[in-house]
mmCIF file of C-alpha atoms in Angstrom:
data_model
loop_
_atom_site.group_PDB
_atom_site.id
_atom_site.type_symbol
_atom_site.label_atom_id
_atom_site.label_comp_id
_atom_site.label_asym_id
_atom_site.label_seq_id
_atom_site.Cartn_x
_atom_site.Cartn_y
_atom_site.Cartn_z
ATOM 1 C CA MET A 217 44.696 -60.245 1.726
ATOM 2 C CA THR A 218 45.242 -59.798 -2.020
ATOM 3 C CA ALA A 219 42.623 -58.132 -4.219
ATOM 4 C CA ASP A 220 41.776 -61.525 -5.767
ATOM 5 C CA ASP A 221 41.329 -63.095 -2.328
ATOM 6 C CA ALA A 222 39.175 -60.171 -1.219
ATOM 7 C CA ARG A 223 36.947 -60.555 -4.264
ATOM 8 C CA LEU A 224 36.500 -64.304 -3.671
ATOM 9 C CA VAL A 225 35.702 -63.842 0.009
ATOM 10 C CA PHE A 226 33.300 -60.997 -0.761
ATOM 11 C CA ALA A 227 31.530 -63.014 -3.480
ATOM 12 C CA ALA A 228 30.920 -65.849 -1.001
ATOM 13 C CA ALA A 229 29.401 -63.633 1.716
ATOM 14 C CA ARG A 230 25.612 -63.626 2.069
ATOM 15 C CA VAL A 231 25.138 -60.061 3.290
ATOM 16 C CA ALA A 232 27.044 -56.805 2.889
ATOM 17 C CA ARG A 233 26.611 -53.184 3.884
ATOM 18 C CA LEU A 234 26.433 -50.374 1.360
ATOM 19 C CA ALA A 235 27.730 -46.888 2.107
ATOM 20 C CA THR A 236 26.622 -44.078 -0.147
ATOM 21 C CA ALA A 237 26.972 -40.338 0.417
ATOM 22 C CA ASP A 238 24.888 -37.412 -0.736
ATOM 23 C CA ALA A 239 26.231 -34.440 -2.706
ATOM 24 C CA ARG A 240 27.304 -32.796 0.589
ATOM 25 C CA GLY A 241 29.235 -35.906 1.670
ATOM 26 C CA VAL A 242 26.796 -37.117 4.344
ATOM 27 C CA PRO A 243 27.112 -40.933 4.446
ATOM 28 C CA HIS A 244 24.180 -43.340 4.442
ATOM 29 C CA LEU A 245 24.405 -47.019 5.352
ATOM 30 C CA VAL A 246 22.172 -50.029 4.685
ATOM 31 C CA PRO A 247 22.594 -53.820 4.751
ATOM 32 C CA LEU A 248 21.865 -55.664 1.527
ATOM 33 C CA VAL A 249 21.986 -58.981 -0.236
ATOM 34 C CA PHE A 250 23.936 -59.016 -3.458
ATOM 35 C CA ALA A 251 25.575 -60.982 -6.238
ATOM 36 C CA VAL A 252 29.061 -60.588 -7.677
ATOM 37 C CA ASP A 253 29.613 -60.835 -11.432
ATOM 38 C CA GLY A 254 33.299 -60.297 -12.184
ATOM 39 C CA ASP A 255 34.059 -56.821 -10.915
ATOM 40 C CA VAL A 256 30.421 -55.830 -10.618
ATOM 41 C CA VAL A 257 28.220 -56.094 -7.520
ATOM 42 C CA VAL A 258 24.469 -56.040 -8.048
ATOM 43 C CA SER A 259 21.684 -55.563 -5.523
ATOM 44 C CA ALA A 260 18.012 -54.763 -5.829
ATOM 45 C CA VAL A 261 15.391 -52.703 -4.125
ATOM 46 C CA ASP A 262 12.683 -55.030 -2.970
ATOM 47 C CA ALA A 263 9.878 -54.664 -0.504
ATOM 48 C CA LYS A 264 7.848 -51.607 0.379
ATOM 49 C CA PRO A 265 8.788 -51.367 4.095
ATOM 50 C CA LYS A 266 12.253 -50.159 3.069
ATOM 51 C CA ARG A 267 10.915 -47.640 0.568
ATOM 52 C CA THR A 268 12.313 -44.476 2.230
ATOM 53 C CA THR A 269 15.721 -46.025 2.758
ATOM 54 C CA ALA A 270 15.728 -47.345 -0.766
ATOM 55 C CA LEU A 271 14.980 -43.916 -2.139
ATOM 56 C CA ARG A 272 17.764 -42.325 -0.089
ATOM 57 C CA ARG A 273 20.286 -44.863 -1.362
ATOM 58 C CA LEU A 274 19.243 -44.329 -4.971
ATOM 59 C CA ALA A 275 19.081 -40.531 -4.639
ATOM 60 C CA ASN A 276 22.600 -40.531 -3.168
ATOM 61 C CA VAL A 277 23.990 -42.621 -6.009
ATOM 62 C CA ARG A 278 22.373 -40.352 -8.574
ATOM 63 C CA ALA A 279 23.964 -37.302 -6.876
ATOM 64 C CA ASN A 280 27.317 -38.952 -6.066
ATOM 65 C CA PRO A 281 28.251 -42.310 -7.637
ATOM 66 C CA HIS A 282 31.042 -43.180 -5.172
ATOM 67 C CA VAL A 283 30.113 -46.110 -2.922
ATOM 68 C CA ALA A 284 31.725 -48.667 -0.629
ATOM 69 C CA LEU A 285 30.505 -52.172 0.209
ATOM 70 C CA LEU A 286 31.704 -54.201 3.169
ATOM 71 C CA ALA A 287 31.288 -57.818 4.237
ATOM 72 C CA ASP A 288 32.793 -58.954 7.500
ATOM 73 C CA HIS A 289 32.927 -61.678 10.095
ATOM 74 C CA TYR A 290 32.743 -60.948 13.806
ATOM 75 C CA ASP A 291 33.212 -63.452 16.622
ATOM 76 C CA ASP A 292 32.879 -62.121 20.130
ATOM 77 C CA ALA A 293 34.765 -65.077 21.596
ATOM 78 C CA ASP A 294 37.650 -65.092 19.135
ATOM 79 C CA TRP A 295 39.009 -61.880 17.696
ATOM 80 C CA ALA A 296 41.663 -63.926 15.885
ATOM 81 C CA ALA A 297 38.852 -65.147 13.580
ATOM 82 C CA LEU A 298 37.853 -61.660 12.440
ATOM 83 C CA TRP A 299 38.004 -60.619 8.798
ATOM 84 C CA TRP A 300 36.524 -58.041 6.486
ATOM 85 C CA VAL A 301 36.488 -57.421 2.752
ATOM 86 C CA ARG A 302 35.625 -54.211 0.998
ATOM 87 C CA ALA A 303 34.606 -53.238 -2.513
ATOM 88 C CA ASP A 304 35.093 -49.590 -3.442
ATOM 89 C CA GLY A 305 33.642 -48.329 -6.690
ATOM 90 C CA THR A 306 31.016 -46.329 -8.481
ATOM 91 C CA ALA A 307 27.346 -47.153 -8.735
ATOM 92 C CA ARG A 308 24.523 -46.568 -11.133
ATOM 93 C CA VAL A 309 20.798 -47.162 -10.828
ATOM 94 C CA LEU A 310 19.210 -49.451 -13.406
ATOM 95 C CA GLU A 311 15.486 -49.241 -13.978
ATOM 96 C CA PRO A 312 13.632 -52.578 -13.645
ATOM 97 C CA GLY A 313 13.027 -52.961 -17.386
ATOM 98 C CA ASP A 314 16.714 -52.517 -18.299
ATOM 99 C CA ALA A 315 18.519 -55.570 -19.736
ATOM 100 C CA ALA A 316 21.386 -55.251 -17.226
ATOM 101 C CA ALA A 317 18.819 -54.998 -14.418
ATOM 102 C CA ARG A 318 17.138 -58.202 -15.572
ATOM 103 C CA ARG A 319 20.516 -59.954 -15.662
ATOM 104 C CA GLY A 320 21.238 -58.658 -12.140
ATOM 105 C CA VAL A 321 17.922 -59.962 -10.829
ATOM 106 C CA ALA A 322 18.624 -63.344 -12.440
ATOM 107 C CA LEU A 323 21.953 -63.512 -10.562
ATOM 108 C CA LEU A 324 20.246 -62.529 -7.306
ATOM 109 C CA ARG A 325 17.586 -65.214 -7.812
ATOM 110 C CA GLN A 326 20.314 -67.826 -8.311
ATOM 111 C CA ARG A 327 21.818 -66.890 -4.944
ATOM 112 C CA TYR A 328 18.760 -66.296 -2.752
ATOM 113 C CA ALA A 329 15.805 -68.637 -2.407
ATOM 114 C CA GLN A 330 13.676 -65.742 -1.156
ATOM 115 C CA TYR A 331 14.205 -63.934 -4.459
ATOM 116 C CA ARG A 332 13.271 -67.103 -6.338
ATOM 117 C CA GLU A 333 9.971 -67.165 -4.469
ATOM 118 C CA ARG A 334 9.399 -63.461 -5.017
ATOM 119 C CA PRO A 335 11.695 -61.486 -7.308
ATOM 120 C CA PRO A 336 12.620 -57.940 -6.339
ATOM 121 C CA GLU A 337 10.535 -55.520 -8.344
ATOM 122 C CA GLY A 338 12.363 -52.226 -7.913
ATOM 123 C CA PRO A 339 15.470 -50.677 -9.467
ATOM 124 C CA VAL A 340 18.782 -52.526 -9.463
ATOM 125 C CA LEU A 341 21.948 -50.964 -8.096
ATOM 126 C CA GLU A 342 25.024 -51.883 -10.102
ATOM 127 C CA VAL A 343 28.429 -51.178 -8.563
ATOM 128 C CA ALA A 344 31.505 -51.204 -10.800
ATOM 129 C CA VAL A 345 34.250 -52.144 -8.331
ATOM 130 C CA THR A 346 37.529 -50.291 -8.778
ATOM 131 C CA ARG A 347 39.259 -51.733 -5.699
ATOM 132 C CA TRP A 348 38.884 -54.968 -3.732
ATOM 133 C CA SER A 349 40.625 -55.024 -0.366
ATOM 134 C CA GLY A 350 40.489 -57.020 2.819
ATOM 135 C CA TRP A 351 42.011 -57.925 6.131
ATOM 136 C CA ARG A 352 42.232 -61.076 8.249
ATOM 137 C CA ALA A 353 43.253 -61.106 11.910
ATOM 138 C CA ARG A 354 45.323 -64.244 11.272
ATOM 139 C CA MET B 149 11.099 -49.079 15.161
ATOM 140 C CA THR B 150 11.129 -45.933 17.308
ATOM 141 C CA ALA B 151 14.322 -43.951 17.892
ATOM 142 C CA ASP B 152 14.441 -45.205 21.500
ATOM 143 C CA ASP B 153 14.079 -48.827 20.365
ATOM 144 C CA ALA B 154 16.767 -48.307 17.729
ATOM 145 C CA ARG B 155 19.159 -46.917 20.335
ATOM 146 C CA LEU B 156 18.554 -49.857 22.689
ATOM 147 C CA VAL B 157 19.026 -52.435 19.947
ATOM 148 C CA PHE B 158 22.144 -50.669 18.687
ATOM 149 C CA ALA B 159 23.626 -50.449 22.188
ATOM 150 C CA ALA B 160 23.203 -54.214 22.634
ATOM 151 C CA ALA B 161 24.922 -55.145 19.352
ATOM 152 C CA ARG B 162 28.518 -56.389 19.524
ATOM 153 C CA VAL B 163 29.754 -55.105 16.172
ATOM 154 C CA ALA B 164 28.812 -52.240 13.870
ATOM 155 C CA ARG B 165 30.047 -50.751 10.615
ATOM 156 C CA LEU B 166 31.227 -47.174 10.329
ATOM 157 C CA ALA B 167 30.790 -45.153 7.149
ATOM 158 C CA THR B 168 32.834 -42.001 6.767
ATOM 159 C CA ALA B 169 33.403 -39.931 3.635
ATOM 160 C CA ASP B 170 36.271 -37.759 2.550
ATOM 161 C CA ALA B 171 35.976 -34.094 1.592
ATOM 162 C CA ARG B 172 35.008 -35.137 -1.969
ATOM 163 C CA GLY B 173 32.219 -37.414 -0.678
ATOM 164 C CA VAL B 174 33.949 -40.743 -1.347
ATOM 165 C CA PRO B 175 32.653 -43.190 1.311
ATOM 166 C CA HIS B 176 34.851 -45.474 3.394
ATOM 167 C CA LEU B 177 33.588 -48.437 5.406
ATOM 168 C CA VAL B 178 35.031 -50.461 8.300
ATOM 169 C CA PRO B 179 33.638 -52.817 10.934
ATOM 170 C CA LEU B 180 34.229 -51.851 14.566
ATOM 171 C CA VAL B 181 33.455 -52.670 18.147
ATOM 172 C CA PHE B 182 31.940 -49.848 20.141
ATOM 173 C CA ALA B 183 30.184 -48.679 23.281
ATOM 174 C CA VAL B 184 27.089 -46.486 23.566
ATOM 175 C CA ASP B 185 26.925 -43.791 26.238
ATOM 176 C CA GLY B 186 23.604 -41.960 25.948
ATOM 177 C CA ASP B 187 23.635 -40.456 22.474
ATOM 178 C CA VAL B 188 27.359 -40.969 21.969
ATOM 179 C CA VAL B 189 29.038 -43.952 20.302
ATOM 180 C CA VAL B 190 32.724 -44.500 21.040
ATOM 181 C CA SER B 191 35.227 -46.727 19.304
ATOM 182 C CA ALA B 192 38.986 -46.945 19.372
ATOM 183 C CA VAL B 193 41.833 -47.533 17.009
ATOM 184 C CA ASP B 194 43.710 -50.552 18.222
ATOM 185 C CA ALA B 195 46.248 -52.803 16.607
ATOM 186 C CA LYS B 196 48.886 -52.020 14.012
ATOM 187 C CA PRO B 197 47.611 -54.325 11.219
ATOM 188 C CA LYS B 198 44.729 -51.893 10.655
ATOM 189 C CA ARG B 199 46.957 -48.828 10.658
ATOM 190 C CA THR B 200 46.226 -47.654 7.082
ATOM 191 C CA THR B 201 42.501 -48.171 7.453
ATOM 192 C CA ALA B 202 42.525 -46.447 10.791
ATOM 193 C CA LEU B 203 44.283 -43.434 9.347
ATOM 194 C CA ARG B 204 41.798 -43.198 6.488
ATOM 195 C CA ARG B 205 38.856 -43.264 8.880
ATOM 196 C CA LEU B 206 40.393 -40.574 11.074
ATOM 197 C CA ALA B 207 41.483 -38.413 8.120
ATOM 198 C CA ASN B 208 37.951 -38.577 6.715
ATOM 199 C CA VAL B 209 36.395 -37.507 10.002
ATOM 200 C CA ARG B 210 38.821 -34.599 10.298
ATOM 201 C CA ALA B 211 37.893 -33.485 6.750
ATOM 202 C CA ASN B 212 34.155 -34.269 7.005
ATOM 203 C CA PRO B 213 32.567 -35.025 10.410
ATOM 204 C CA HIS B 214 29.396 -36.649 9.027
ATOM 205 C CA VAL B 215 29.282 -40.391 9.731
ATOM 206 C CA ALA B 216 26.813 -43.285 9.832
ATOM 207 C CA LEU B 217 26.991 -46.446 11.952
ATOM 208 C CA LEU B 218 24.977 -49.589 11.264
ATOM 209 C CA ALA B 219 24.330 -52.766 13.205
ATOM 210 C CA ASP B 220 22.232 -55.468 11.639
ATOM 211 C CA HIS B 221 21.095 -59.066 11.838
ATOM 212 C CA TYR B 222 21.045 -61.339 8.801
ATOM 213 C CA ASP B 223 19.626 -64.852 8.654
ATOM 214 C CA ASP B 224 19.895 -66.623 5.336
ATOM 215 C CA ALA B 225 17.163 -69.086 6.264
ATOM 216 C CA ASP B 226 14.672 -66.582 7.634
ATOM 217 C CA TRP B 227 14.346 -63.140 6.114
ATOM 218 C CA ALA B 228 11.494 -62.449 8.530
ATOM 219 C CA ALA B 229 14.138 -62.292 11.296
ATOM 220 C CA LEU B 230 16.119 -59.485 9.667
ATOM 221 C CA TRP B 231 16.660 -56.141 11.368
ATOM 222 C CA TRP B 232 18.995 -53.201 11.247
ATOM 223 C CA VAL B 233 19.605 -50.118 13.340
ATOM 224 C CA ARG B 234 21.461 -47.019 12.305
ATOM 225 C CA ALA B 235 23.080 -44.101 14.104
ATOM 226 C CA ASP B 236 23.664 -40.971 12.041
ATOM 227 C CA GLY B 237 25.744 -38.178 13.494
ATOM 228 C CA THR B 238 28.980 -36.270 13.577
ATOM 229 C CA ALA B 239 32.319 -37.570 14.760
ATOM 230 C CA ARG B 240 35.452 -36.180 16.287
ATOM 231 C CA VAL B 241 38.832 -37.745 16.925
ATOM 232 C CA LEU B 242 40.068 -37.751 20.526
ATOM 233 C CA GLU B 243 43.768 -38.155 21.184
ATOM 234 C CA PRO B 244 44.645 -41.014 23.585
ATOM 235 C CA GLY B 245 45.553 -38.696 26.483
ATOM 236 C CA ASP B 246 42.237 -36.810 26.360
ATOM 237 C CA ALA B 247 39.881 -37.255 29.343
ATOM 238 C CA ALA B 248 36.914 -38.140 27.084
ATOM 239 C CA ALA B 249 39.122 -40.670 25.270
ATOM 240 C CA ARG B 250 40.051 -42.322 28.569
ATOM 241 C CA ARG B 251 36.371 -42.508 29.516
ATOM 242 C CA GLY B 252 35.622 -44.045 26.105
ATOM 243 C CA VAL B 253 38.312 -46.669 26.532
ATOM 244 C CA ALA B 254 36.946 -47.494 29.998
ATOM 245 C CA LEU B 255 33.494 -48.106 28.462
ATOM 246 C CA LEU B 256 35.022 -50.270 25.738
ATOM 247 C CA ARG B 257 36.933 -52.296 28.327
ATOM 248 C CA GLN B 258 33.706 -52.913 30.240
ATOM 249 C CA ARG B 259 32.118 -54.365 27.090
ATOM 250 C CA TYR B 260 34.961 -56.353 25.524
ATOM 251 C CA ALA B 261 37.164 -58.870 27.328
ATOM 252 C CA GLN B 262 39.810 -58.449 24.622
ATOM 253 C CA TYR B 263 40.126 -54.783 25.508
ATOM 254 C CA ARG B 264 40.437 -55.676 29.181
ATOM 255 C CA GLU B 265 43.380 -57.919 28.330
ATOM 256 C CA ARG B 266 44.945 -55.316 26.076
ATOM 257 C CA PRO B 267 43.516 -51.794 25.952
ATOM 258 C CA PRO B 268 43.402 -49.988 22.603
ATOM 259 C CA GLU B 269 46.252 -47.533 22.465
ATOM 260 C CA GLY B 270 45.312 -45.261 19.577
ATOM 261 C CA PRO B 271 42.905 -42.359 19.151
ATOM 262 C CA VAL B 272 39.240 -42.688 20.127
ATOM 263 C CA LEU B 273 36.445 -41.860 17.705
ATOM 264 C CA GLU B 274 33.482 -40.200 19.369
ATOM 265 C CA VAL B 275 30.223 -39.992 17.427
ATOM 266 C CA ALA B 276 27.518 -37.607 18.607
ATOM 267 C CA VAL B 277 24.368 -39.291 17.310
ATOM 268 C CA THR B 278 21.749 -36.940 15.914
ATOM 269 C CA ARG B 279 19.373 -39.649 14.659
ATOM 270 C CA TRP B 280 18.668 -43.232 15.706
ATOM 271 C CA SER B 281 16.598 -45.266 13.264
ATOM 272 C CA GLY B 282 15.862 -48.879 12.552
ATOM 273 C CA TRP B 283 13.800 -51.477 10.776
ATOM 274 C CA ARG B 284 12.546 -54.955 11.587
ATOM 275 C CA ALA B 285 11.145 -57.369 9.030
ATOM 276 C CA ARG B 286 8.440 -58.377 11.526
#
């Protein structure tokens, strides 16, 4: 898959997983909803039940900006249908009041009805993608 | 979700994502099929199309054994149905001839018909899980 194809496939996915790592290189992994804006992927910290996880993710990015995001398709009955796309890059945490954060939330609300009903109120994670890659079984 | 619940839910999932990081803390992310054996998660490197990715994953683990694995459920229409489970631990690479690698492949072949038809021939990644955790929206 070319980088352009990977970006298109990633942008159309509804969920991705974010890998961060702390300053010692210990990885952390969470699923998230997101929006793609050119070579930027935005996501937001929303509800309180995920508070601890959210803090870990943000603390990691502040200590070590390198991140990876993955979207994939799995089909137990047909491994020929499998694909994945990955966005590698660097992240920064935007405080809710920030103009870029507001733009990110607007993009997320366009994509997800749940965010239109109730916008995410926490910080926004902005990933500047330096490499799009992907693989298809066929 | 308790650690025991998280382990049970993880063990029943069909696909997970593996986060590794290199010695500099740059994360890498791939989807994988796996089997759970107590507090160990095994996966294998299979076909040649994934060769580069497979090497990266294994090189990272050799340089930095800390890994995270995530399985999750996403439902665009019902965010109340969302859940995720995570296994944090340390990994080692087993060469195909190794007794533990053969046991791992046997477990994978029990779980996946595709592996029964054609066993994975490459190294086996064994993750010793030090923490099971999880979250359910409801």
